[in-house]
GROMACS .gro file of C-alpha atoms in nm:
model
  160
    1MET     CA    1   2.623  -0.495  -7.860
    2SER     CA    2   2.480  -0.147  -7.800
    3THR     CA    3   2.231   0.020  -8.034
    4ARG     CA    4   2.501   0.264  -8.142
    5HIS     CA    5   2.733  -0.020  -8.237
    6LEU     CA    6   2.451  -0.188  -8.428
    7LEU     CA    7   2.385   0.138  -8.613
    8VAL     CA    8   2.753   0.176  -8.697
    9ALA     CA    9   2.770  -0.184  -8.821
   10ALA     CA   10   2.449  -0.151  -9.022
   11THR     CA   11   2.560   0.180  -9.171
   12LEU     CA   12   2.895   0.040  -9.270
   13VAL     CA   13   2.738  -0.269  -9.427
   14LEU     CA   14   2.474  -0.068  -9.613
   15ALA     CA   15   2.715   0.201  -9.723
   16SER     CA   16   2.983  -0.051  -9.826
   17CYS     CA   17   3.354  -0.037  -9.752
   18SER     CA   18   3.615   0.232  -9.790
   19ASN     CA   19   3.773   0.293 -10.126
   20GLY     CA   20   4.079   0.084 -10.041
   21THR     CA   21   4.319   0.375 -10.008
   22PRO     CA   22   4.600   0.263  -9.775
   23PRO     CA   23   4.650   0.468  -9.458
   24HIS     CA   24   4.940   0.713  -9.447
   25GLU     CA   25   5.064   0.846  -9.115
   26ALA     CA   26   5.133   1.217  -9.083
   27GLN     CA   27   5.015   1.293  -9.433
   28ALA     CA   28   5.070   1.648  -9.541
   29SER     CA   29   4.766   1.619  -9.764
   30ALA     CA   30   4.553   1.336  -9.898
   31THR     CA   31   4.228   1.294 -10.085
   32THR     CA   32   4.006   0.988 -10.085
   33THR     CA   33   3.706   0.951 -10.311
   34ALA     CA   34   3.451   0.671 -10.311
   35ALA     CA   35   3.166   0.786 -10.534
   36ALA     CA   36   3.025   0.440 -10.597
   37ASN     CA   37   3.059   0.325 -10.236
   38ALA     CA   38   2.899   0.628 -10.067
   39SER     CA   39   3.164   0.614  -9.798
   40ALA     CA   40   3.522   0.725  -9.745
   41GLU     CA   41   3.803   0.670  -9.501
   42ALA     CA   42   4.122   0.856  -9.423
   43THR     CA   43   4.403   0.818  -9.171
   44VAL     CA   44   4.569   1.129  -9.036
   45ASP     CA   45   4.862   1.093  -8.796
   46GLY     CA   46   4.733   0.764  -8.647
   47VAL     CA   47   4.364   0.861  -8.632
   48VAL     CA   48   4.121   0.680  -8.865
   49VAL     CA   49   3.814   0.874  -8.976
   50HIS     CA   50   3.538   0.687  -9.159
   51ALA     CA   51   3.232   0.854  -9.314
   52SER     CA   52   2.928   0.667  -9.443
   53THR     CA   53   2.564   0.736  -9.524
   54ILE     CA   54   2.229   0.567  -9.499
   55ALA     CA   55   1.885   0.685  -9.610
   56SER     CA   56   1.699   0.809  -9.302
   57SER     CA   57   1.404   0.588  -9.397
   58ASP     CA   58   1.635   0.285  -9.363
   59LEU     CA   59   1.725   0.362  -9.000
   60ASN     CA   60   1.559   0.137  -8.745
   61ASP     CA   61   1.316   0.301  -8.499
   62ILE     CA   62   1.549   0.274  -8.199
   63SER     CA   63   1.840   0.440  -8.378
   64ALA     CA   64   1.619   0.711  -8.526
   65ARG     CA   65   1.482   0.798  -8.180
   66ARG     CA   66   1.825   0.783  -8.016
   67TYR     CA   67   1.975   1.028  -8.267
   68GLY     CA   68   1.660   1.239  -8.298
   69ILE     CA   69   1.626   1.172  -8.671
   70SER     CA   70   1.291   1.150  -8.844
   71ARG     CA   71   1.246   0.841  -9.059
   72GLU     CA   72   0.975   1.026  -9.251
   73GLY     CA   73   1.057   1.245  -9.547
   74ASN     CA   74   1.362   1.233  -9.765
   75ALA     CA   75   1.704   1.266  -9.608
   76LEU     CA   76   2.044   1.104  -9.586
   77PHE     CA   77   2.201   1.032  -9.249
   78LEU     CA   78   2.579   1.088  -9.234
   79LEU     CA   79   2.786   0.905  -8.972
   80VAL     CA   80   3.150   1.000  -8.915
   81THR     CA   81   3.349   0.776  -8.681
   82VAL     CA   82   3.685   0.869  -8.529
   83ARG     CA   83   3.904   0.585  -8.399
   84ASP     CA   84   4.269   0.502  -8.343
   85GLU     CA   85   4.441   0.262  -8.583
   86HIS     CA   86   4.327  -0.035  -8.371
   87GLY     CA   87   3.958   0.064  -8.378
   88ASN     CA   88   3.958   0.197  -8.023
   89ALA     CA   89   3.814   0.525  -7.904
   90ALA     CA   90   4.011   0.834  -8.000
   91PRO     CA   91   3.979   1.147  -7.786
   92ALA     CA   92   3.694   1.375  -7.895
   93ASP     CA   93   3.950   1.642  -7.987
   94ALA     CA   94   4.183   1.399  -8.171
   95VAL     CA   95   4.107   1.569  -8.504
   96GLN     CA   96   3.929   1.879  -8.627
   97LEU     CA   97   3.648   1.805  -8.872
   98THR     CA   98   3.470   2.036  -9.112
   99ALA     CA   99   3.201   1.909  -9.346
  100GLN     CA  100   3.016   2.033  -9.650
  101SER     CA  101   2.734   1.884  -9.853
  102SER     CA  102   2.514   1.962 -10.149
  103VAL     CA  103   2.233   1.811 -10.348
  104LEU     CA  104   2.377   1.823 -10.698
  105PRO     CA  105   2.393   2.047 -10.897
  106ASP     CA  106   2.395   2.293 -10.603
  107ALA     CA  107   2.727   2.419 -10.465
  108LEU     CA  108   2.873   2.275 -10.146
  109ALA     CA  109   2.757   2.442  -9.826
  110PRO     CA  110   2.871   2.396  -9.464
  111LEU     CA  111   2.724   2.093  -9.287
  112ARG     CA  112   2.699   2.094  -8.909
  113LEU     CA  113   2.834   1.775  -8.752
  114LEU     CA  114   2.680   1.694  -8.414
  115PRO     CA  115   2.904   1.500  -8.172
  116ILE     CA  116   2.750   1.193  -8.007
  117THR     CA  117   2.953   1.020  -7.733
  118THR     CA  118   2.859   0.668  -7.626
  119ASP     CA  119   3.073   0.427  -7.424
  120GLY     CA  120   3.369   0.664  -7.452
  121MET     CA  121   3.355   0.679  -7.833
  122THR     CA  122   3.270   1.004  -8.008
  123ASP     CA  123   3.097   0.990  -8.345
  124TYR     CA  124   2.957   1.276  -8.550
  125ILE     CA  125   2.622   1.281  -8.726
  126ALA     CA  126   2.432   1.502  -8.968
  127THR     CA  127   2.131   1.479  -9.197
  128VAL     CA  128   2.089   1.624  -9.544
  129ALA     CA  129   1.742   1.670  -9.692
  130ALA     CA  130   1.710   1.549 -10.050
  131LYS     CA  131   1.412   1.448 -10.260
  132PRO     CA  132   1.475   1.134 -10.472
  133PRO     CA  133   1.603   1.093 -10.728
  134ALA     CA  134   1.903   1.295 -10.612
  135SER     CA  135   2.278   1.278 -10.582
  136VAL     CA  136   2.417   1.418 -10.258
  137GLN     CA  137   2.781   1.521 -10.246
  138PHE     CA  138   2.983   1.518  -9.921
  139LYS     CA  139   3.323   1.668  -9.848
  140ILE     CA  140   3.488   1.624  -9.509
  141ASP     CA  141   3.818   1.786  -9.416
  142VAL     CA  142   4.018   1.623  -9.136
  143ARG     CA  143   4.303   1.803  -8.960
  144LYS     CA  144   4.543   1.699  -8.686
  145GLY     CA  145   4.833   1.931  -8.624
  146GLY     CA  146   5.004   1.991  -8.959
  147ALA     CA  147   4.855   1.680  -9.119
  148ASN     CA  148   4.527   1.681  -9.310
  149ALA     CA  149   4.309   1.476  -9.543
  150THR     CA  150   4.001   1.543  -9.751
  151MET     CA  151   3.733   1.279  -9.801
  152ALA     CA  152   3.481   1.330 -10.081
  153PHE     CA  153   3.203   1.103 -10.200
  154THR     CA  154   2.857   1.110 -10.355
  155ARG     CA  155   2.551   0.911 -10.250
  156ASP     CA  156   2.255   0.857 -10.480
  157LEU     CA  157   1.912   0.869 -10.319
  158LEU     CA  158   1.667   0.670 -10.532
  159PRO     CA  159   1.287   0.666 -10.521
  160ARG     CA  160   1.125   0.375 -10.341
   0.00000   0.00000   0.00000
């Protein structure tokens, strides 16, 4: 298993599961919220998008170096995976993603998602600086053709 796959697995375990919203093909519009789980998942026209977070200090050294993320300081690492309904790689342009984040009570602001392609799978990453205790809000819009979904969730960053 590659380091990227280990990071994805660890992130998904640490950030918990999706909110249990069933997938809907060719949705005109959908919203998923998973405030307690700090992750969200949506399916848009056969493409599954999953977003989860992990505190940057919880990343292992190899993953932090690979993604160029400092484990020092206070930040949340956001991982957005894009797959087909069977968990296989989806083309990098399968969906259009836009993301926003904020450390509450601040207003949402654009969040730049950086594409990372490994073994033919494209994932998107970002970091958000936040000093604990803090609640960080994420909103990710997913579009494919005329179908779209909005994922929104909040992750609490607690002092160690």
